[in-house]
Tab-separated table of N, CA and C and ligand atoms in Angstrom:
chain	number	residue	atom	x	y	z
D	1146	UNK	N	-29.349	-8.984	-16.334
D	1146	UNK	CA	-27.895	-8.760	-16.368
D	1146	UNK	C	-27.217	-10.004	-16.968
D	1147	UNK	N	-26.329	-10.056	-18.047
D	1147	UNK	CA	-26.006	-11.404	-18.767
D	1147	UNK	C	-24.722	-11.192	-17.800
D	1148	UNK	N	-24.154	-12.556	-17.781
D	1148	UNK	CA	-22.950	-13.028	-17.658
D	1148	UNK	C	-21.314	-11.985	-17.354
D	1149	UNK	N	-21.430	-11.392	-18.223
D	1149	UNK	CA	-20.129	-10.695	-18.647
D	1149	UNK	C	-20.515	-9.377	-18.130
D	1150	UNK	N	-21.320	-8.761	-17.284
D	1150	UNK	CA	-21.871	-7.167	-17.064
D	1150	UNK	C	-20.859	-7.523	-15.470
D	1151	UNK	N	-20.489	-6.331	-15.302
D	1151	UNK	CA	-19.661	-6.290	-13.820
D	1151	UNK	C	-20.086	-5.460	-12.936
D	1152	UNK	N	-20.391	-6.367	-11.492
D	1152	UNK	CA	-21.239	-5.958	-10.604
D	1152	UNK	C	-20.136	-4.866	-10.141
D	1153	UNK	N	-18.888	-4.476	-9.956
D	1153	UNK	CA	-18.126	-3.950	-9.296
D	1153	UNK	C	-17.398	-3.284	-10.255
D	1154	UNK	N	-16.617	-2.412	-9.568
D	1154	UNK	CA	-15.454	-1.393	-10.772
D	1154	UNK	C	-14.374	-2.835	-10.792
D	1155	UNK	N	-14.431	-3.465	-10.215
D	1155	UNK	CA	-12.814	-4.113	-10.977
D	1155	UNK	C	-12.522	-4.987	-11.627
D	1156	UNK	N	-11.963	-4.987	-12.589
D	1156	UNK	CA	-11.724	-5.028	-14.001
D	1156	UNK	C	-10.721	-6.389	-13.661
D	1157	UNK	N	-10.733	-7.458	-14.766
D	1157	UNK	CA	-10.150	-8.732	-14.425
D	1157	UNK	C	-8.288	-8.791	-14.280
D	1158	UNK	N	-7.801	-7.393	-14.316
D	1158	UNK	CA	-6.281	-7.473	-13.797
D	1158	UNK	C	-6.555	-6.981	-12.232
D	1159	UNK	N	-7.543	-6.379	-11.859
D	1159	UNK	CA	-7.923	-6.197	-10.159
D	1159	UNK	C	-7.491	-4.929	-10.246
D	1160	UNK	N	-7.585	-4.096	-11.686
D	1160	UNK	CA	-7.715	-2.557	-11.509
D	1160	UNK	C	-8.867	-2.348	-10.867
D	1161	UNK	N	-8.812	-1.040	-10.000
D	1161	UNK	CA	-10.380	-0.872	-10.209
D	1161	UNK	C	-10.153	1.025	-10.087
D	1162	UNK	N	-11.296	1.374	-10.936
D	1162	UNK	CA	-11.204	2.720	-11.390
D	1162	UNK	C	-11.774	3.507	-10.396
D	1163	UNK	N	-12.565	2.919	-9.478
D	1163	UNK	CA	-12.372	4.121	-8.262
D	1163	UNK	C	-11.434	3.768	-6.914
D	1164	UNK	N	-10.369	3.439	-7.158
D	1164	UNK	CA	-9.165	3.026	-6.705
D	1164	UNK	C	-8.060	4.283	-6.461
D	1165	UNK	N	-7.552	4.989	-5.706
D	1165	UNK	CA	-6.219	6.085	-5.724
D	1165	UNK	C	-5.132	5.057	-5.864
D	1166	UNK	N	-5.029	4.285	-5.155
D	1166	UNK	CA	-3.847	3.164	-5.216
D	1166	UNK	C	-3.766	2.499	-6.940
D	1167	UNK	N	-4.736	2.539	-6.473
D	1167	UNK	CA	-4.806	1.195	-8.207
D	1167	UNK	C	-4.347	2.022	-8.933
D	1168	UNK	N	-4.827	3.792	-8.899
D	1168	UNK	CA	-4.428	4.572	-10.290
D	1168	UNK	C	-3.096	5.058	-10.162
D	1169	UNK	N	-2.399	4.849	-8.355
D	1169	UNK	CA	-0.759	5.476	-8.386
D	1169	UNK	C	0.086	4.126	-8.928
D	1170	UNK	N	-0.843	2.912	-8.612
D	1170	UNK	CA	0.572	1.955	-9.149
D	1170	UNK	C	0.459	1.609	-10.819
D	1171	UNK	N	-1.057	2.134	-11.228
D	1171	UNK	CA	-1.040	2.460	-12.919
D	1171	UNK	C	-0.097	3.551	-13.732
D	1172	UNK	N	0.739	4.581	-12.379
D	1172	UNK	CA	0.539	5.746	-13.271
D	1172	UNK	C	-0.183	6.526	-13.632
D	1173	UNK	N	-1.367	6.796	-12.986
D	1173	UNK	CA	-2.843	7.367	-13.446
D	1173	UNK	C	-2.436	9.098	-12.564
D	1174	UNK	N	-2.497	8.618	-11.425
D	1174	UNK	CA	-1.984	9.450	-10.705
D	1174	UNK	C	-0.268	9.787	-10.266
D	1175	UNK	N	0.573	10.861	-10.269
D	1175	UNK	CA	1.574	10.639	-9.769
D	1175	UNK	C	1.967	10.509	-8.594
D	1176	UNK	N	2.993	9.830	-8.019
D	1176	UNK	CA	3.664	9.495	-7.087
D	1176	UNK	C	5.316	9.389	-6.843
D	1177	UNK	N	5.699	9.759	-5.365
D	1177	UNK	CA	7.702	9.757	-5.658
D	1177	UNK	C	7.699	8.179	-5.254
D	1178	UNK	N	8.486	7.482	-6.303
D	1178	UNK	CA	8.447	6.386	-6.090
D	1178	UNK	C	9.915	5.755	-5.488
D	1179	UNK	N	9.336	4.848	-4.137
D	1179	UNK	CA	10.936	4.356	-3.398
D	1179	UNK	C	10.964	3.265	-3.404
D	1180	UNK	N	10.340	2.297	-4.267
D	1180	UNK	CA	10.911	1.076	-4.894
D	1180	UNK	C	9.628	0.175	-5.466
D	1181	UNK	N	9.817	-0.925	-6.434
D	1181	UNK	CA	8.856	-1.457	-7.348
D	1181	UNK	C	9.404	-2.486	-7.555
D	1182	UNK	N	8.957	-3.303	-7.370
D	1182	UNK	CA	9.020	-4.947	-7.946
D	1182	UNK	C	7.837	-5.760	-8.846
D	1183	UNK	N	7.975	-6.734	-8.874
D	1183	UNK	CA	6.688	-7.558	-9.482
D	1183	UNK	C	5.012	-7.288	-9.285
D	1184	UNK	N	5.486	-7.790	-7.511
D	1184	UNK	CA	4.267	-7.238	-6.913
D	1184	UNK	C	3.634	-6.244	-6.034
D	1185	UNK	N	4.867	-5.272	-5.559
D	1185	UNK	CA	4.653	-4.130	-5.041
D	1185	UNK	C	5.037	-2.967	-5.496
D	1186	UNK	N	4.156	-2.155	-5.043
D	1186	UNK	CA	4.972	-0.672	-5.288
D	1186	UNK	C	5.225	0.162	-3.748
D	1187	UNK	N	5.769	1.039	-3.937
D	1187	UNK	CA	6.014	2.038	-2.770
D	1187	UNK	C	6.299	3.818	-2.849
D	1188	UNK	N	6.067	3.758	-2.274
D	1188	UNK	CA	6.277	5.539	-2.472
D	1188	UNK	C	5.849	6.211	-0.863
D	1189	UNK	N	6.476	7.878	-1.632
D	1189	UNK	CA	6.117	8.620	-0.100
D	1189	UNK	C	4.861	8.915	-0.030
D	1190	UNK	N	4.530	8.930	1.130
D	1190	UNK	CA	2.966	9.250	1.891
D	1190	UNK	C	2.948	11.137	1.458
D	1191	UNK	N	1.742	11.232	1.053
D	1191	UNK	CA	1.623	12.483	0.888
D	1191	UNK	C	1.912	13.502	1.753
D	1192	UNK	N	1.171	12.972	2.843
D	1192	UNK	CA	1.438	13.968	4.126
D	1192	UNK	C	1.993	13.277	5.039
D	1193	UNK	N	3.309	13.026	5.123
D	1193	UNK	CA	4.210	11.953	6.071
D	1193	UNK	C	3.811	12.652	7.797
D	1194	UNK	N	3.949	11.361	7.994
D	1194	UNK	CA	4.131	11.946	9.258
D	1194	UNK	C	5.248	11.647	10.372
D	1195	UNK	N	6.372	10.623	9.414
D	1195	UNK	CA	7.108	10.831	10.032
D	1195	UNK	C	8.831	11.469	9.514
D	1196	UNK	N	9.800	11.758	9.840
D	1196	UNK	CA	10.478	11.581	9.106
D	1196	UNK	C	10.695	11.164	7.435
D	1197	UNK	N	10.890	9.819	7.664
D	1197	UNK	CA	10.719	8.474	6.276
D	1197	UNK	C	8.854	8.091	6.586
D	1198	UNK	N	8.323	8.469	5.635
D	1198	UNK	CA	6.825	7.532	5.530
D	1198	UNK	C	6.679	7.210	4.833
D	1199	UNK	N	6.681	5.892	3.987
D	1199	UNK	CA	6.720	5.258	2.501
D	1199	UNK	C	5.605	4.850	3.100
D	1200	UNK	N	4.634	4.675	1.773
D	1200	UNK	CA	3.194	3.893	1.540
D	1200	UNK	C	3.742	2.466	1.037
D	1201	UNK	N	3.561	1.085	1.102
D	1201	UNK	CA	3.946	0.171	0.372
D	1201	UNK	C	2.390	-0.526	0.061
D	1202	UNK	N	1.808	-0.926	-1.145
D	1202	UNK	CA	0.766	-1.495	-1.552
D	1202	UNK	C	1.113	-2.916	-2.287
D	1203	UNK	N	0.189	-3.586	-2.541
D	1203	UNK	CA	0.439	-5.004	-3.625
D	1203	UNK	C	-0.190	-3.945	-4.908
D	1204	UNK	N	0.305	-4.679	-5.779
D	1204	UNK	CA	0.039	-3.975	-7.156
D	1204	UNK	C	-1.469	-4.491	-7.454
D	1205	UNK	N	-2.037	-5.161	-7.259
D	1205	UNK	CA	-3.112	-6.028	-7.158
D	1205	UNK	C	-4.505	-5.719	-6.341
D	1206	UNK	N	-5.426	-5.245	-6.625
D	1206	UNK	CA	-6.071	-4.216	-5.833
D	1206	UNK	C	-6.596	-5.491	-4.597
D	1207	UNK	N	-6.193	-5.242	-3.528
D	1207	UNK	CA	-7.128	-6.175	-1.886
D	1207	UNK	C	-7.845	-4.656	-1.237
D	1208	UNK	N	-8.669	-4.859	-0.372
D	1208	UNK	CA	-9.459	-3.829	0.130
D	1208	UNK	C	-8.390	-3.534	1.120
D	1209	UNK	N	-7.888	-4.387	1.875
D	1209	UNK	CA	-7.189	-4.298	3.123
D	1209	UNK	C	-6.264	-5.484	3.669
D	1210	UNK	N	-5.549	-5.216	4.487
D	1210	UNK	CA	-4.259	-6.494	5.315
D	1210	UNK	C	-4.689	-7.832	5.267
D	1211	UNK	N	-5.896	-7.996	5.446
D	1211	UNK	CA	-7.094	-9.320	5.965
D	1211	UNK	C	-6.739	-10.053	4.306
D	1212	UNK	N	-7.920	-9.367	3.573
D	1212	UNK	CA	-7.649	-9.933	2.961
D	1212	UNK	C	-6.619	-10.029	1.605
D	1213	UNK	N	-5.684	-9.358	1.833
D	1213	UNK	CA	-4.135	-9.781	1.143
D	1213	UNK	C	-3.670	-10.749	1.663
D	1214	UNK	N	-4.048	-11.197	3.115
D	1214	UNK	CA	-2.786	-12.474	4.056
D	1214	UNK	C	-3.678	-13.799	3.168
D	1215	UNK	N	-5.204	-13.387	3.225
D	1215	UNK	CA	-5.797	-14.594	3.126
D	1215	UNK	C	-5.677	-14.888	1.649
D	1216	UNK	N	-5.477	-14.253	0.653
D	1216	UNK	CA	-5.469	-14.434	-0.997
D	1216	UNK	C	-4.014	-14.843	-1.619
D	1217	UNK	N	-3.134	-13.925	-0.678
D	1217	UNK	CA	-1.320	-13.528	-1.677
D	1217	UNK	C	-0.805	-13.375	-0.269
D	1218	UNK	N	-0.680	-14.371	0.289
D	1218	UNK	CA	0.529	-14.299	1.576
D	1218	UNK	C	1.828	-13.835	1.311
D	1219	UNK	N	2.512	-14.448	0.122
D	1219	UNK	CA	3.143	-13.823	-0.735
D	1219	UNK	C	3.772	-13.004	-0.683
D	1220	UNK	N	3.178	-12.048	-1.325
D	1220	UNK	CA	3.041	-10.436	-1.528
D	1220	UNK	C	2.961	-9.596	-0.078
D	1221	UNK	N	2.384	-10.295	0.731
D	1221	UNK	CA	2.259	-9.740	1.982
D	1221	UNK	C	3.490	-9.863	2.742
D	1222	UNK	N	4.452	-10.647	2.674
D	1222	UNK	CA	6.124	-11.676	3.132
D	1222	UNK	C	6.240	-10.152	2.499
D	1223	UNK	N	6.239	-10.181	0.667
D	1223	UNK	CA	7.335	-9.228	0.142
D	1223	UNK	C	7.342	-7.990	1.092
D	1224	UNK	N	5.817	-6.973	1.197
D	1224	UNK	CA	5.796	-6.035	1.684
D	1224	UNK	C	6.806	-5.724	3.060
D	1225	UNK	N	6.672	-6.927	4.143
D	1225	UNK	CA	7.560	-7.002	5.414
D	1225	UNK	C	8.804	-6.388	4.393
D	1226	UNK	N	9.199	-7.333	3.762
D	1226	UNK	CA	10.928	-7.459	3.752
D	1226	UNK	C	11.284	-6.150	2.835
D	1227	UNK	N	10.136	-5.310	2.275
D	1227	UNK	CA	10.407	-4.154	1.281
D	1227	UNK	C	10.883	-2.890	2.395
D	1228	UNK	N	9.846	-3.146	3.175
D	1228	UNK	CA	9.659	-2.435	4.537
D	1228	UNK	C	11.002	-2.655	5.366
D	1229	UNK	N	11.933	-3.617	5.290
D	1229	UNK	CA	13.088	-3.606	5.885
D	1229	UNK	C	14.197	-2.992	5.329
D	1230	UNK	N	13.771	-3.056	4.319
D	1230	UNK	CA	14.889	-2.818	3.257
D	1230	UNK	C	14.966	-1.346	3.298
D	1231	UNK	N	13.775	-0.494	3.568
D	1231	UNK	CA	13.615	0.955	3.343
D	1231	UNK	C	14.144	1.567	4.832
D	1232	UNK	N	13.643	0.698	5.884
D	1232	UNK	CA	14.485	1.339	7.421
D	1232	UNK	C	15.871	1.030	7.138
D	1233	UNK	N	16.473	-0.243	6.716
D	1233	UNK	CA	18.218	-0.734	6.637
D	1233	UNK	C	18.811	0.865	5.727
D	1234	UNK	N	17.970	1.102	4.455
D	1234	UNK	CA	18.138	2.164	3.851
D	1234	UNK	C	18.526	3.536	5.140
D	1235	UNK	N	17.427	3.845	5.593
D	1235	UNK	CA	17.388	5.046	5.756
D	1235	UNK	C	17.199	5.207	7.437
D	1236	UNK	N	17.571	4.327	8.185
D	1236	UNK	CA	17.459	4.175	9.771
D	1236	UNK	C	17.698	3.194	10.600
D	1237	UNK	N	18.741	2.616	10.131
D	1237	UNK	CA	19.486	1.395	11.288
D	1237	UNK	C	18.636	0.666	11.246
D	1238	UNK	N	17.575	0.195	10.234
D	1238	UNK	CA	16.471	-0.863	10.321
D	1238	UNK	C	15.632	-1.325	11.238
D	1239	UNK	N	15.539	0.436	11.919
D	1239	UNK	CA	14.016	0.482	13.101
D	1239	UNK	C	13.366	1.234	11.882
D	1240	UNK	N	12.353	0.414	12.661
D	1240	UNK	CA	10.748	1.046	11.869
D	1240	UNK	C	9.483	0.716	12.868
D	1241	UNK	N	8.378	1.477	12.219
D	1241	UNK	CA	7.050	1.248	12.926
D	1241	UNK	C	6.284	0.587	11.301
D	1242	UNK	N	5.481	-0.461	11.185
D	1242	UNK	CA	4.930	-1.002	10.582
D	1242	UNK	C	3.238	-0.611	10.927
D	1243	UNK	N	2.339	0.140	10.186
D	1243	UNK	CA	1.164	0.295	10.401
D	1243	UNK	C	-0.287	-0.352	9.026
D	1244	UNK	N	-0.480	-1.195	9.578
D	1244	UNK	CA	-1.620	-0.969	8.658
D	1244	UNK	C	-3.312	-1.178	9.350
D	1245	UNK	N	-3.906	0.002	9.282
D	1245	UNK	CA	-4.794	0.580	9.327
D	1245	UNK	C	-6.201	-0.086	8.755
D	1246	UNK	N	-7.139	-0.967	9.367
D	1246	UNK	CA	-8.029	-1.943	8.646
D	1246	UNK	C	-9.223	-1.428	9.113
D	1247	UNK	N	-10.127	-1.029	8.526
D	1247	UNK	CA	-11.462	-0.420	9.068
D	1247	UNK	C	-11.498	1.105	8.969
D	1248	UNK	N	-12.660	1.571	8.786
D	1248	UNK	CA	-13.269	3.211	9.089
D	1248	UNK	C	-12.626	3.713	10.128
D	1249	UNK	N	-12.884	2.717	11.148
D	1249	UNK	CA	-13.277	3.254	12.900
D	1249	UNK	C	-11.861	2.839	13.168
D	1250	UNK	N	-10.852	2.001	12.598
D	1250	UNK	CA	-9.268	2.613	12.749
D	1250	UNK	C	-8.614	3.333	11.982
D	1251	UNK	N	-9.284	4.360	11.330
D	1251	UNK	CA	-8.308	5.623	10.453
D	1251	UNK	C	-7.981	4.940	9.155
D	1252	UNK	N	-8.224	3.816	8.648
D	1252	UNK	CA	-8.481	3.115	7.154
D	1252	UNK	C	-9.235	4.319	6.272
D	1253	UNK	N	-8.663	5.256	5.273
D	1253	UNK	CA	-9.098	5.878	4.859
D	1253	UNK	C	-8.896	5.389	3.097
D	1254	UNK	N	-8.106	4.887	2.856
D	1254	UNK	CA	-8.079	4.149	1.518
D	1254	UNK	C	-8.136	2.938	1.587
D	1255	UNK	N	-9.248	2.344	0.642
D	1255	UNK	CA	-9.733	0.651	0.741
D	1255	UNK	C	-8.896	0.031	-0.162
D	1256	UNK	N	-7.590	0.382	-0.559
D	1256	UNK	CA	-6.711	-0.887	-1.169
D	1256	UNK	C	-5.261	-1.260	-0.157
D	1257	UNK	N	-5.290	-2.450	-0.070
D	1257	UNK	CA	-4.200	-2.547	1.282
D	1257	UNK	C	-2.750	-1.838	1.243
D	1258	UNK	N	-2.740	-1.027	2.786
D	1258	UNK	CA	-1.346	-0.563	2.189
D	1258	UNK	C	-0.644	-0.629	3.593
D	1259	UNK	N	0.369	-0.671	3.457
D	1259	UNK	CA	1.168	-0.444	4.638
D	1259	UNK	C	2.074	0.822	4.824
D	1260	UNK	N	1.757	1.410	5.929
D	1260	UNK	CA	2.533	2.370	6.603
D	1260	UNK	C	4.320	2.502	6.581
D	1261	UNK	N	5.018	2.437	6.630
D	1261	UNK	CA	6.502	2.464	7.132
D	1261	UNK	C	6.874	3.523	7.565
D	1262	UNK	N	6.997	3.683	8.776
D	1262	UNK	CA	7.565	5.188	9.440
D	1262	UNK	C	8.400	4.970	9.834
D	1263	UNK	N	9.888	5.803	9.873
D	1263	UNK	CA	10.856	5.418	10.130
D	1263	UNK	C	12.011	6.812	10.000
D	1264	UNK	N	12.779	6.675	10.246
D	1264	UNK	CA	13.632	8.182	9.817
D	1264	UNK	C	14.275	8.967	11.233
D	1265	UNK	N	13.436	8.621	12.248
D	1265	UNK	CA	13.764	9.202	13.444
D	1265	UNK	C	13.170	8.210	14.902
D	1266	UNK	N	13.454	8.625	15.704
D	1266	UNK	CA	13.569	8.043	16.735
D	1266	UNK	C	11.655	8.175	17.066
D	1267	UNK	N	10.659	7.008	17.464
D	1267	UNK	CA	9.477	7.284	17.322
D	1267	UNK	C	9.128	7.227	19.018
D	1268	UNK	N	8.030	7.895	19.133
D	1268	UNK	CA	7.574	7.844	20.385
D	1268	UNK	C	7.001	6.221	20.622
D	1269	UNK	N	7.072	5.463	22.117
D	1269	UNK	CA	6.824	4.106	22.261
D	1269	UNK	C	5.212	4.167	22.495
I	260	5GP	P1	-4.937	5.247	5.762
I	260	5GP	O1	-5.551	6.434	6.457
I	260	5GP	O2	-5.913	4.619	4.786
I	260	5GP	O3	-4.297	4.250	6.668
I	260	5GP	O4	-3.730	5.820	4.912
I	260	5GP	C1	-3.889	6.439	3.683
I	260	5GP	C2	-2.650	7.274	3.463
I	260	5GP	O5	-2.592	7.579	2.092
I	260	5GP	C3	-2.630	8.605	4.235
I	260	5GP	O6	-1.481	8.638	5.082
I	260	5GP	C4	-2.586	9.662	3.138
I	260	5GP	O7	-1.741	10.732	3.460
I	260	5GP	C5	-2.065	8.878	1.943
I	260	5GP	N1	-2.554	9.337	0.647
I	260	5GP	C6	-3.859	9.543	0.310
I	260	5GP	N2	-3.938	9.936	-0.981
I	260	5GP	C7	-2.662	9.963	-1.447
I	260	5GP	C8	-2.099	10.296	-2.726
I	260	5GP	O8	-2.785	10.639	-3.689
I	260	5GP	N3	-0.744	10.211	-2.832
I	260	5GP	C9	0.053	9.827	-1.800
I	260	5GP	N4	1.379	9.791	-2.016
I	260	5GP	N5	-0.441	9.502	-0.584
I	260	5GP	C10	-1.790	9.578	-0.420
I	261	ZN	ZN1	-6.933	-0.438	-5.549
Protein backbone atom coordinates (compact mmCIF):
# COMPACT_ATOMS: atom_id res chain seq x y z
CA UNK A 1 0.00 0.00 0.00
CA UNK A 2 2.05 3.34 -0.99
CA UNK A 3 1.60 6.40 0.92
CA UNK A 4 -1.33 8.19 -0.67
CA UNK A 5 -3.92 4.83 -0.77
CA UNK A 6 -6.71 5.59 2.03
CA UNK A 7 -7.25 3.25 4.71
CA UNK A 8 -10.78 4.85 5.37
CA UNK A 9 -13.68 6.54 3.23
CA UNK A 10 -12.61 10.01 4.34
CA UNK A 11 -11.42 12.11 2.03
CA UNK A 12 -8.97 15.09 3.23
CA UNK A 13 -12.02 17.82 3.63
CA UNK A 14 -13.45 14.94 6.32
CA UNK A 15 -16.12 14.00 3.66
CA UNK A 16 -16.67 10.65 3.96
CA UNK A 17 -18.87 8.77 1.39
CA UNK A 18 -20.47 6.39 3.60
CA UNK A 19 -21.56 9.25 5.72
CA UNK A 20 -25.77 10.36 5.65
CA UNK A 21 -24.64 13.49 7.47
CA UNK A 22 -21.62 14.20 5.43
CA UNK A 23 -23.93 13.70 2.22
CA UNK A 24 -27.00 16.08 3.91
CA UNK A 25 -24.48 18.86 4.72
CA UNK A 26 -22.95 18.20 0.93
CA UNK A 27 -26.30 18.35 -0.56
CA UNK A 28 -25.99 14.77 -1.64
CA UNK A 29 -28.97 13.99 0.11
CA UNK A 30 -31.92 16.40 0.79
CA UNK A 31 -32.80 18.01 3.87
CA UNK A 32 -35.36 21.09 5.41
CA UNK A 33 -32.80 23.22 6.41
CA UNK A 34 -33.14 25.54 9.88
CA UNK A 35 -29.95 27.22 9.81
CA UNK A 36 -26.12 27.06 8.40
CA UNK A 37 -23.13 28.77 9.25
CA UNK A 38 -19.40 28.16 8.68
CA UNK A 39 -19.34 25.25 10.71
CA UNK A 40 -22.67 23.86 11.22
CA UNK A 41 -25.60 22.81 9.65
CA UNK A 42 -29.11 21.99 10.97
CA UNK A 43 -32.22 20.73 9.87
CA UNK A 44 -35.43 18.75 10.81
CA UNK A 45 -35.10 15.22 12.12
CA UNK A 46 -36.82 12.99 9.81
CA UNK A 47 -38.97 11.40 12.17
CA UNK A 48 -39.22 14.15 14.98
CA UNK A 49 -40.18 13.28 17.89
CA UNK A 50 -40.91 16.15 19.28
CA UNK A 51 -42.82 19.04 18.42
CA UNK A 52 -39.48 21.23 17.08
CA UNK A 53 -36.64 18.38 16.45
CA UNK A 54 -33.76 19.97 14.57
CA UNK A 55 -30.67 17.67 13.94
CA UNK A 56 -27.59 20.13 14.41
CA UNK A 57 -24.12 18.49 13.04
CA UNK A 58 -20.42 20.15 12.51
CA UNK A 59 -19.97 20.28 8.84
CA UNK A 60 -16.79 18.34 9.39
CA UNK A 61 -17.31 14.67 9.64
CA UNK A 62 -16.44 13.53 13.94
CA UNK A 63 -17.92 10.02 14.66
CA UNK A 64 -19.54 11.44 17.77
CA UNK A 65 -19.79 14.35 20.89
CA UNK A 66 -16.33 12.83 22.37
CA UNK A 67 -14.62 13.35 19.82
CA UNK A 68 -15.83 16.84 18.39
CA UNK A 69 -15.16 18.38 22.23
CA UNK A 70 -11.70 16.82 21.97
CA UNK A 71 -10.69 18.09 18.16
CA UNK A 72 -13.17 21.55 17.52
CA UNK A 73 -14.43 22.66 20.96
CA UNK A 74 -15.32 25.35 18.87
CA UNK A 75 -17.82 24.09 16.80
CA UNK A 76 -19.13 22.23 19.67
CA UNK A 77 -19.71 26.12 21.80
CA UNK A 78 -21.36 26.96 18.20
CA UNK A 79 -23.75 23.92 18.22
CA UNK A 80 -24.96 24.92 22.16
CA UNK A 81 -25.64 28.48 21.10
CA UNK A 82 -27.34 27.32 17.49
CA UNK A 83 -29.43 25.14 19.72
CA UNK A 84 -30.50 28.28 21.70
CA UNK A 85 -31.17 30.22 19.14
CA UNK A 86 -33.71 27.55 17.61
CA UNK A 87 -35.72 27.13 21.26
CA UNK A 88 -35.52 31.44 21.68
CA UNK A 89 -36.99 30.91 17.97
CA UNK A 90 -39.62 28.60 18.51
CA UNK A 91 -40.20 28.00 22.54
CA UNK A 92 -39.33 30.52 25.19
CA UNK A 93 -35.75 29.02 24.95
CA UNK A 94 -36.58 25.62 26.76
CA UNK A 95 -35.12 22.83 25.14
CA UNK A 96 -33.89 19.23 25.72
CA UNK A 97 -30.30 18.87 24.29
CA UNK A 98 -29.54 15.08 23.30
CA UNK A 99 -26.64 13.59 21.98
CA UNK A 100 -26.64 10.00 21.71
CA UNK A 101 -22.82 8.35 21.82
CA UNK A 102 -22.60 4.61 21.32
CA UNK A 103 -24.75 1.55 19.75
CA UNK A 104 -25.98 0.56 23.22
CA UNK A 105 -27.29 4.38 23.67
CA UNK A 106 -29.50 4.59 20.45
CA UNK A 107 -26.31 6.29 18.42
CA UNK A 108 -27.58 5.22 15.17
CA UNK A 109 -25.58 7.66 12.89
CA UNK A 110 -21.68 7.82 13.42
CA UNK A 111 -21.23 11.58 12.54
CA UNK A 112 -21.81 13.83 15.64
CA UNK A 113 -25.07 15.31 15.92
CA UNK A 114 -27.12 16.85 18.32
CA UNK A 115 -30.70 16.41 19.12
CA UNK A 116 -32.81 19.73 19.89
CA UNK A 117 -36.28 18.98 21.01
CA UNK A 118 -38.23 21.60 21.83
CA UNK A 119 -41.72 23.01 20.67
CA UNK A 120 -43.76 21.79 23.60
CA UNK A 121 -43.75 21.25 27.05
CA UNK A 122 -41.39 17.81 27.55
CA UNK A 123 -41.92 15.13 29.97
CA UNK A 124 -39.07 15.50 33.11
P1 LIG B 1 -29.30 8.90 16.59
O1 LIG B 1 -30.21 7.70 16.71
O2 LIG B 1 -28.02 8.54 15.87
O3 LIG B 1 -29.06 9.63 17.87
O4 LIG B 1 -30.07 9.95 15.69
C1 LIG B 1 -30.12 9.87 14.31
C2 LIG B 1 -31.32 10.68 13.88
O5 LIG B 1 -31.17 10.95 12.51
C3 LIG B 1 -32.67 9.96 14.06
O6 LIG B 1 -33.51 10.74 14.91
C4 LIG B 1 -33.22 9.85 12.64
O7 LIG B 1 -34.60 10.08 12.58
C5 LIG B 1 -32.44 10.93 11.90
N1 LIG B 1 -32.18 10.64 10.49
C6 LIG B 1 -31.63 9.50 10.00
N2 LIG B 1 -31.51 9.60 8.65
C7 LIG B 1 -31.99 10.83 8.32
C8 LIG B 1 -32.13 11.51 7.07
O8 LIG B 1 -31.78 11.02 5.99
N3 LIG B 1 -32.66 12.77 7.11
C9 LIG B 1 -33.04 13.36 8.28
N4 LIG B 1 -33.57 14.60 8.20
N5 LIG B 1 -32.92 12.75 9.48
C10 LIG B 1 -32.41 11.49 9.48
ZN1 LIG C 1 -20.11 12.32 8.33
Amino acid sequence: MDATTKTTNEQSDGYRDDCVFCKIVAGRIASTEVYEDDRVYAFKDINPKTAVHVLIVPKKHADNVAELAARDPETLADIVAVAQKIADDSFHGAYRLVFNTGKDAGQSVFHAHAHVLTGEVLPE
